[in-house]
Short mmCIF file of C-alpha atoms and ligand atoms in Angstrom, two decimals:
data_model
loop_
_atom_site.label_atom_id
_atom_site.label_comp_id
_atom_site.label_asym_id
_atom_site.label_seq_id
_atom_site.Cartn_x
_atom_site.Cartn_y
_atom_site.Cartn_z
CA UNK A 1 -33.19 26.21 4.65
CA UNK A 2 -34.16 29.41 3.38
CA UNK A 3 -35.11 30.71 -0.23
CA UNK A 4 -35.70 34.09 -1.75
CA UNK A 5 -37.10 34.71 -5.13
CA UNK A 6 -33.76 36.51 -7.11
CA UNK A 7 -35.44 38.28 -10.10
CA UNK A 8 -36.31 34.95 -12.10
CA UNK A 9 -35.03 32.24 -9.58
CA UNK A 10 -35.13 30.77 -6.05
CA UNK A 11 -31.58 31.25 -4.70
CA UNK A 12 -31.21 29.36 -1.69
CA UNK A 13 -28.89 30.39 0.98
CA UNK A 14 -27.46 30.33 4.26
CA UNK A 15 -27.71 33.43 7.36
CA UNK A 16 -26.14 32.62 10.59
CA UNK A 17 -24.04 34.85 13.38
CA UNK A 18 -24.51 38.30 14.06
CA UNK A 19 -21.62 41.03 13.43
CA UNK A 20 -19.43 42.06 11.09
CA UNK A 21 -20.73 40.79 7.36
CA UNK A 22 -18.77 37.97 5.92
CA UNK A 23 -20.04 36.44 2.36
CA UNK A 24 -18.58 33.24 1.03
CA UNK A 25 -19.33 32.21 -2.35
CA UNK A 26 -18.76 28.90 -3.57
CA UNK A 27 -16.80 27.36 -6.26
CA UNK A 28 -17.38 24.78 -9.39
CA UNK A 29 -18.94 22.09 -9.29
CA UNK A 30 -20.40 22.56 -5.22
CA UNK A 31 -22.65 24.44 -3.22
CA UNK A 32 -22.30 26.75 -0.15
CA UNK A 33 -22.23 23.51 1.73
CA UNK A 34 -18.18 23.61 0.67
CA UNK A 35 -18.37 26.33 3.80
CA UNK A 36 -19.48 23.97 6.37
CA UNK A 37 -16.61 24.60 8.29
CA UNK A 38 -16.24 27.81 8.23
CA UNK A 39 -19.82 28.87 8.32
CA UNK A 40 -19.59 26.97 11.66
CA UNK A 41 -16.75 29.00 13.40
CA UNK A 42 -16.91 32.10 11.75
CA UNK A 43 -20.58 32.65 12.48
CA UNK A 44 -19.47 33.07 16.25
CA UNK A 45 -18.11 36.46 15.73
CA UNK A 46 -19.98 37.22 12.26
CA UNK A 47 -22.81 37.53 10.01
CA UNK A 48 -21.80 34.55 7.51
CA UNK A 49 -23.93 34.61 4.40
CA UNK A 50 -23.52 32.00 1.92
CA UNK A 51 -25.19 31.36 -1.39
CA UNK A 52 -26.07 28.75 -3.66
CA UNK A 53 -25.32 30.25 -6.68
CA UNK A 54 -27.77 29.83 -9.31
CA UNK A 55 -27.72 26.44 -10.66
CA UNK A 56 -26.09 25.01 -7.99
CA UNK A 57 -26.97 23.48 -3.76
CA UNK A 58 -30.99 24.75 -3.17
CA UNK A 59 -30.65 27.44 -6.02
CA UNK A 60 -32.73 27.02 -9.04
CA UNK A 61 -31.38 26.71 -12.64
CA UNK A 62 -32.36 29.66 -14.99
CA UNK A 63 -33.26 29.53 -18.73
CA UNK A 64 -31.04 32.50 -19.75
CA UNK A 65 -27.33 32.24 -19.96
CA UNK A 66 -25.49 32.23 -17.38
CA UNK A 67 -22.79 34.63 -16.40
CA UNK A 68 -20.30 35.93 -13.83
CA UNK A 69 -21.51 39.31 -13.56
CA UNK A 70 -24.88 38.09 -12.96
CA UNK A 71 -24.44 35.29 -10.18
CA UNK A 72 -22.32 38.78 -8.85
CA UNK A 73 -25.73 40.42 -9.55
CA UNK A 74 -27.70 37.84 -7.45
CA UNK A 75 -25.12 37.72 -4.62
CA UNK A 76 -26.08 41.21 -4.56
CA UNK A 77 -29.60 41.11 -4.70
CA UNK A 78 -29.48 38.71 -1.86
CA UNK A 79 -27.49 41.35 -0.13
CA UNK A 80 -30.53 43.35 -0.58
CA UNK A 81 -33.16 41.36 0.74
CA UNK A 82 -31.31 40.92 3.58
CA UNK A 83 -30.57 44.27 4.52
CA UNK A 84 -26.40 43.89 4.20
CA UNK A 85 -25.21 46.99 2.31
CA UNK A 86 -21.64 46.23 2.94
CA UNK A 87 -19.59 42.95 3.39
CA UNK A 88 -16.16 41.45 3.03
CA UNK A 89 -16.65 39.29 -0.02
CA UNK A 90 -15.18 35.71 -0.35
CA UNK A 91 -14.82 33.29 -2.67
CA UNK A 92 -13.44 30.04 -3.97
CA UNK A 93 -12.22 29.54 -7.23
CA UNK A 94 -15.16 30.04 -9.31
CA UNK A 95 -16.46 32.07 -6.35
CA UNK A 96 -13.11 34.17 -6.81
CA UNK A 97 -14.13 35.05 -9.94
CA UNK A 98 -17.80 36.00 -8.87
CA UNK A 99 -16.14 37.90 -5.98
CA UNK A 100 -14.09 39.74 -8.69
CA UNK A 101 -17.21 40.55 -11.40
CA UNK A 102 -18.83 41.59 -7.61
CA UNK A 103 -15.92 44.03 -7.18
CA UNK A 104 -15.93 45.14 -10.53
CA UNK A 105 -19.70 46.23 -10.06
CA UNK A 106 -19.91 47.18 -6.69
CA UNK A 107 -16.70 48.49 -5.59
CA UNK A 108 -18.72 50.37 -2.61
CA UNK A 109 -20.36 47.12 -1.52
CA UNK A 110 -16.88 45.78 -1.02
CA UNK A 111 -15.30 45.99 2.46
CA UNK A 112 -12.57 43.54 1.70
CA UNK A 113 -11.68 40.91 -0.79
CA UNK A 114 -10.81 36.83 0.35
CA UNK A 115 -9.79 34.94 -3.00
CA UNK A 116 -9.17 31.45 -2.30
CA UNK A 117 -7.78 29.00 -4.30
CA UNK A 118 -8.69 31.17 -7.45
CA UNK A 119 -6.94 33.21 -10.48
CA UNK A 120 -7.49 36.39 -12.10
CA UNK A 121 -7.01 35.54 -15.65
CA UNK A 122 -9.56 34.07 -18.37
CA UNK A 123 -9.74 31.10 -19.98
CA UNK A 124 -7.45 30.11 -22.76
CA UNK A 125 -9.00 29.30 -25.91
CA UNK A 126 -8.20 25.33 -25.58
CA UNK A 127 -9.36 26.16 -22.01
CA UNK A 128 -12.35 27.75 -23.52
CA UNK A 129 -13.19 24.66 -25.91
CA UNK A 130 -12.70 21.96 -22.98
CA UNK A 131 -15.33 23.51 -21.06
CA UNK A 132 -17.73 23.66 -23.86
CA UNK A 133 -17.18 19.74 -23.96
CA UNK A 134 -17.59 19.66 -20.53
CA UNK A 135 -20.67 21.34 -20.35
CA UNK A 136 -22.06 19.07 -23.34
CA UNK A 137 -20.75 15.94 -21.60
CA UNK A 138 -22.88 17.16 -18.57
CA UNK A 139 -25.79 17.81 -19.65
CA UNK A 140 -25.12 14.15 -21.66
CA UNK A 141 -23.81 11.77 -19.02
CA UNK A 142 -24.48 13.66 -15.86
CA UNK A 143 -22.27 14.56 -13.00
CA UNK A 144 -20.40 11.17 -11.92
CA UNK A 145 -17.72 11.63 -15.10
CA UNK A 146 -17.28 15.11 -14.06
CA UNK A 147 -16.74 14.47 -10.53
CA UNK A 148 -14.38 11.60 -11.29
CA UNK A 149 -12.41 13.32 -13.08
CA UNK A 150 -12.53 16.44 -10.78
CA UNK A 151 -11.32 14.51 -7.93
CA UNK A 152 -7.75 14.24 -8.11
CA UNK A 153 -7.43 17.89 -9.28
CA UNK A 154 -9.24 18.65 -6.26
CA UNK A 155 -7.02 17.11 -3.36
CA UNK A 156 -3.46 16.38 -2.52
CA UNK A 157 -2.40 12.39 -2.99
CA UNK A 158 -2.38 12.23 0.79
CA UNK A 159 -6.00 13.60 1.63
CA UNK A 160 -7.41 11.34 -1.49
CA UNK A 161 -5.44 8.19 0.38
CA UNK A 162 -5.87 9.18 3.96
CA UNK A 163 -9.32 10.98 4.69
CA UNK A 164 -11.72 8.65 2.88
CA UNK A 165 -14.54 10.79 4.29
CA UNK A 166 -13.74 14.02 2.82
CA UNK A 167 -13.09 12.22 -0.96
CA UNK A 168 -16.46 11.40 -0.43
CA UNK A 169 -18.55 14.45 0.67
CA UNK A 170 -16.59 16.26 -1.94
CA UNK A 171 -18.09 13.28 -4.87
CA UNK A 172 -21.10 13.38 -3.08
CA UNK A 173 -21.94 17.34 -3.25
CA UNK A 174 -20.36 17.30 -7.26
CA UNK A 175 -23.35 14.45 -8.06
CA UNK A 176 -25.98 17.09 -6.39
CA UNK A 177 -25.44 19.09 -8.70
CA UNK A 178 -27.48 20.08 -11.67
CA UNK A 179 -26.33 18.84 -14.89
CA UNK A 180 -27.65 21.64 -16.08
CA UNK A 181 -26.57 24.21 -13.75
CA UNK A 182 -22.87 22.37 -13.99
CA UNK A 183 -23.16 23.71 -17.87
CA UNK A 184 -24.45 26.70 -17.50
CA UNK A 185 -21.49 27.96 -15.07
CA UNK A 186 -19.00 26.13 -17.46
CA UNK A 187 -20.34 28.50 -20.30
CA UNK A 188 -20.07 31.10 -17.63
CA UNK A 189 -16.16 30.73 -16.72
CA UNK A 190 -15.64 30.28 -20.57
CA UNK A 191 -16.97 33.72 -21.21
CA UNK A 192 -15.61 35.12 -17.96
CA UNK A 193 -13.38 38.74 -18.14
CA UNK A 194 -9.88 38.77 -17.38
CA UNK A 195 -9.94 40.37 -14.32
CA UNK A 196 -6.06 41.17 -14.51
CA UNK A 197 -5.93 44.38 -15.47
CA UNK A 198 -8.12 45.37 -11.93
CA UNK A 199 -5.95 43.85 -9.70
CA UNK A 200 -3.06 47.00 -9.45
CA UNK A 201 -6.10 49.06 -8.71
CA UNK A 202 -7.72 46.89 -5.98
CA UNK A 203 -8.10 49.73 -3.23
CA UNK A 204 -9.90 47.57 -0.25
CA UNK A 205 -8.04 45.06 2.19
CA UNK A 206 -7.31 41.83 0.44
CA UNK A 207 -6.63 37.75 1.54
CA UNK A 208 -5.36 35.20 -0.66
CA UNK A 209 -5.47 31.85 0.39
CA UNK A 210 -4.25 29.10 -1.69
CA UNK A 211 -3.02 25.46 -1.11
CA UNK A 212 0.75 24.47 -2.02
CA UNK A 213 -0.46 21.97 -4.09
CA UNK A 214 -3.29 23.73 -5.81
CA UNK A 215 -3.63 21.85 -9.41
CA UNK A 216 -6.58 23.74 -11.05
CA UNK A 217 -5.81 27.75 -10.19
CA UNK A 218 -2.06 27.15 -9.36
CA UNK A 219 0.21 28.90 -6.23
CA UNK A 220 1.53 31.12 -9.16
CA UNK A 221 -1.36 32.93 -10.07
CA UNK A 222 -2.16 33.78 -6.05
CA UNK A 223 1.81 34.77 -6.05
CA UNK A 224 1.13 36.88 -9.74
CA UNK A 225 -2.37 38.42 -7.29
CA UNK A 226 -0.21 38.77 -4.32
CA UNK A 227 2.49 40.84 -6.28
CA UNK A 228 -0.02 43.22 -8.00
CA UNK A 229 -3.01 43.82 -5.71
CA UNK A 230 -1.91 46.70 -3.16
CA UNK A 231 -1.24 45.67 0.41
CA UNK A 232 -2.78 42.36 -0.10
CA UNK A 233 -1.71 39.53 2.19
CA UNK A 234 -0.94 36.17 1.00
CA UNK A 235 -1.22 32.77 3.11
CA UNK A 236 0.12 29.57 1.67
CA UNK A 237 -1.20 26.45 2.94
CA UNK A 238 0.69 23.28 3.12
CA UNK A 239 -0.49 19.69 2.59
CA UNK A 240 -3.53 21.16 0.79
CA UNK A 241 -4.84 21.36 -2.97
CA UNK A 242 -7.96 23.39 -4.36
CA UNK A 243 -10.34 23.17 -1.77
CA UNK A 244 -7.55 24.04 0.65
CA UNK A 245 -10.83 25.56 3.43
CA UNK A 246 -11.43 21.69 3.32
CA UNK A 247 -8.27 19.72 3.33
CA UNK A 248 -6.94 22.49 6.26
CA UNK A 249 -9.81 23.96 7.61
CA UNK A 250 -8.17 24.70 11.15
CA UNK A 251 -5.09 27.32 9.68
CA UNK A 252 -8.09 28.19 6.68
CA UNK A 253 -10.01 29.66 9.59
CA UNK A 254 -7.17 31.18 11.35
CA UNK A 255 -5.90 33.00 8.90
CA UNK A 256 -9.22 34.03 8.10
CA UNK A 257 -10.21 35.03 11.56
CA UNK A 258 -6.65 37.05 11.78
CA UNK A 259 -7.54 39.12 8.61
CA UNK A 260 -10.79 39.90 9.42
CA UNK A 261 -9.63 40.97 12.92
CA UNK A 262 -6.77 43.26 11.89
CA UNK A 263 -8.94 45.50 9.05
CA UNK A 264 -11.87 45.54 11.78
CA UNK A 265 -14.48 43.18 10.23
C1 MLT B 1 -13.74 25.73 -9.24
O1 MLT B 1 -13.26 25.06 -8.33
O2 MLT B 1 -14.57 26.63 -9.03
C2 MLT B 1 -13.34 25.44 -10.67
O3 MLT B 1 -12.50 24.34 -10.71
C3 MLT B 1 -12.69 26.62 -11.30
C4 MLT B 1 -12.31 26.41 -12.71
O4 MLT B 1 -12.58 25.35 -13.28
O5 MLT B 1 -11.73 27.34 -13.30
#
């Protein structure tokens, strides 16, 4: 799998397809293996580039703080080395909020927005305080308390009873991760801007996807992005939670594929 040297790290990432540009950044605690699925369709009619952020999958942990704006700067960077000036820019959750610190800093780089399964606001201070426990109780304990408690959040009753197989490549890519690079990125979000007073002046194409049952970034706050980003289309998926690209990959894809198609990407 290949690696490129981001100014202090190894980032580790994925380049498949030819085409249009399509980057898909992950969200908390994964790695750009969460795009499996769509990495494997998309990348018939696209360029799909997906990172490991730093800290996370392949990607190496740094020993300065880490940020939003800067995993926005190495998504960037990787843009860079590979020659992509230009891309639609897509993220999950915490990768929503990358995609928006991206936006923020390179509004030309931008050809159109996908936020899935994410928000636009900060943290709340108790918010703020229960991921500095988190991050101590990772770097403490490790990833399987995390993870445990991440999973139900995560997926609706009926995926967690029903598809075995996904509960478990979900567990298994939280316990790959870094303790370390898990608390880094929870310092991250903590600190992370509130990105709500962009969103009336969001001037590029824009998808919102978000599962029905979304428990950690809520089918309000991609209604509340929905209302105030210009022209932005929303797609609500049933019988799916947080990682909705997982739990309904198939009408993920499609709706995908139908955006992309329409604004010519
Ligand atoms: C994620 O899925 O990236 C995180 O759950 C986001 C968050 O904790 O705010």
């Amino acid at each position: 799998m290949p690696q490129t040297l981001i100014d202090d790290i190894e980032l580790g990432y994925t380049d498949v397809g030819s085409g249009p540009p399509l980057v898909l950044i992950h969200g908390y605690p994964f790695d750009r293996t969460l795009w499996t699925e769509q990495i494997n369709t998309l990348s018939d009619t696209h360029r799909v580039i997906a990172p490991d952020l730093r800290g996370f999958g392949e990607s190496e942990t740094a020993n300065t703080e880490a940020s939003m704006s800067g995993m926005a700067r190495d998504v960037a960077s990787l843009m860079d080395h590979l020659g992509v000036d230009r891309a639609v820019i897509g993220g999950l959750s915490m990768g929503g909020y990358v995609a928006f610190a991206f936006y923020r800093q390179y509004p030309e780089r931008v050809k159109a927005l996908v936020l899935a399964d994410t928000r636009p606001q900060a943290d709340t201070e108790e918010g703020k305080q229960t991921r500095r426990e988190q991050s101590q109780k990772a770097l403490a304990e490790g990833m399987a308390g995390i993870a445990d408690s991440m999973l139900p959040k995560l997926l609706t009753p009926e995926t967690v009873s029903k598809r075995p197989e996904l509960v478990k490549r979900i567990r298994d890519m939280m316990l790959r991760t870094k303790p370390a690079g898990a608390a880094g990125a929870l310092l991250a979000m903590a600190t992370r801007d509130d990105q709500t007073p962009i969103l009336k002046g969001i001037s590029v194409p824009t998808l919102i996807l978000v599962g029905r049952d979304d428990a950690i970034t809520p089918l309000k706050d991609s209604e509340r992005m929905h209302a105030e980003i210009p022209g932005s289309r929303l797609a609500i998926l049933e019988n799916a939670g947080h990682v909705s690209n997982l739990e309904q990959t198939e009408r993920f894809n499609s709706e995908l594929l139908s955006f992309l198609k329409e604004i010519g990407a």
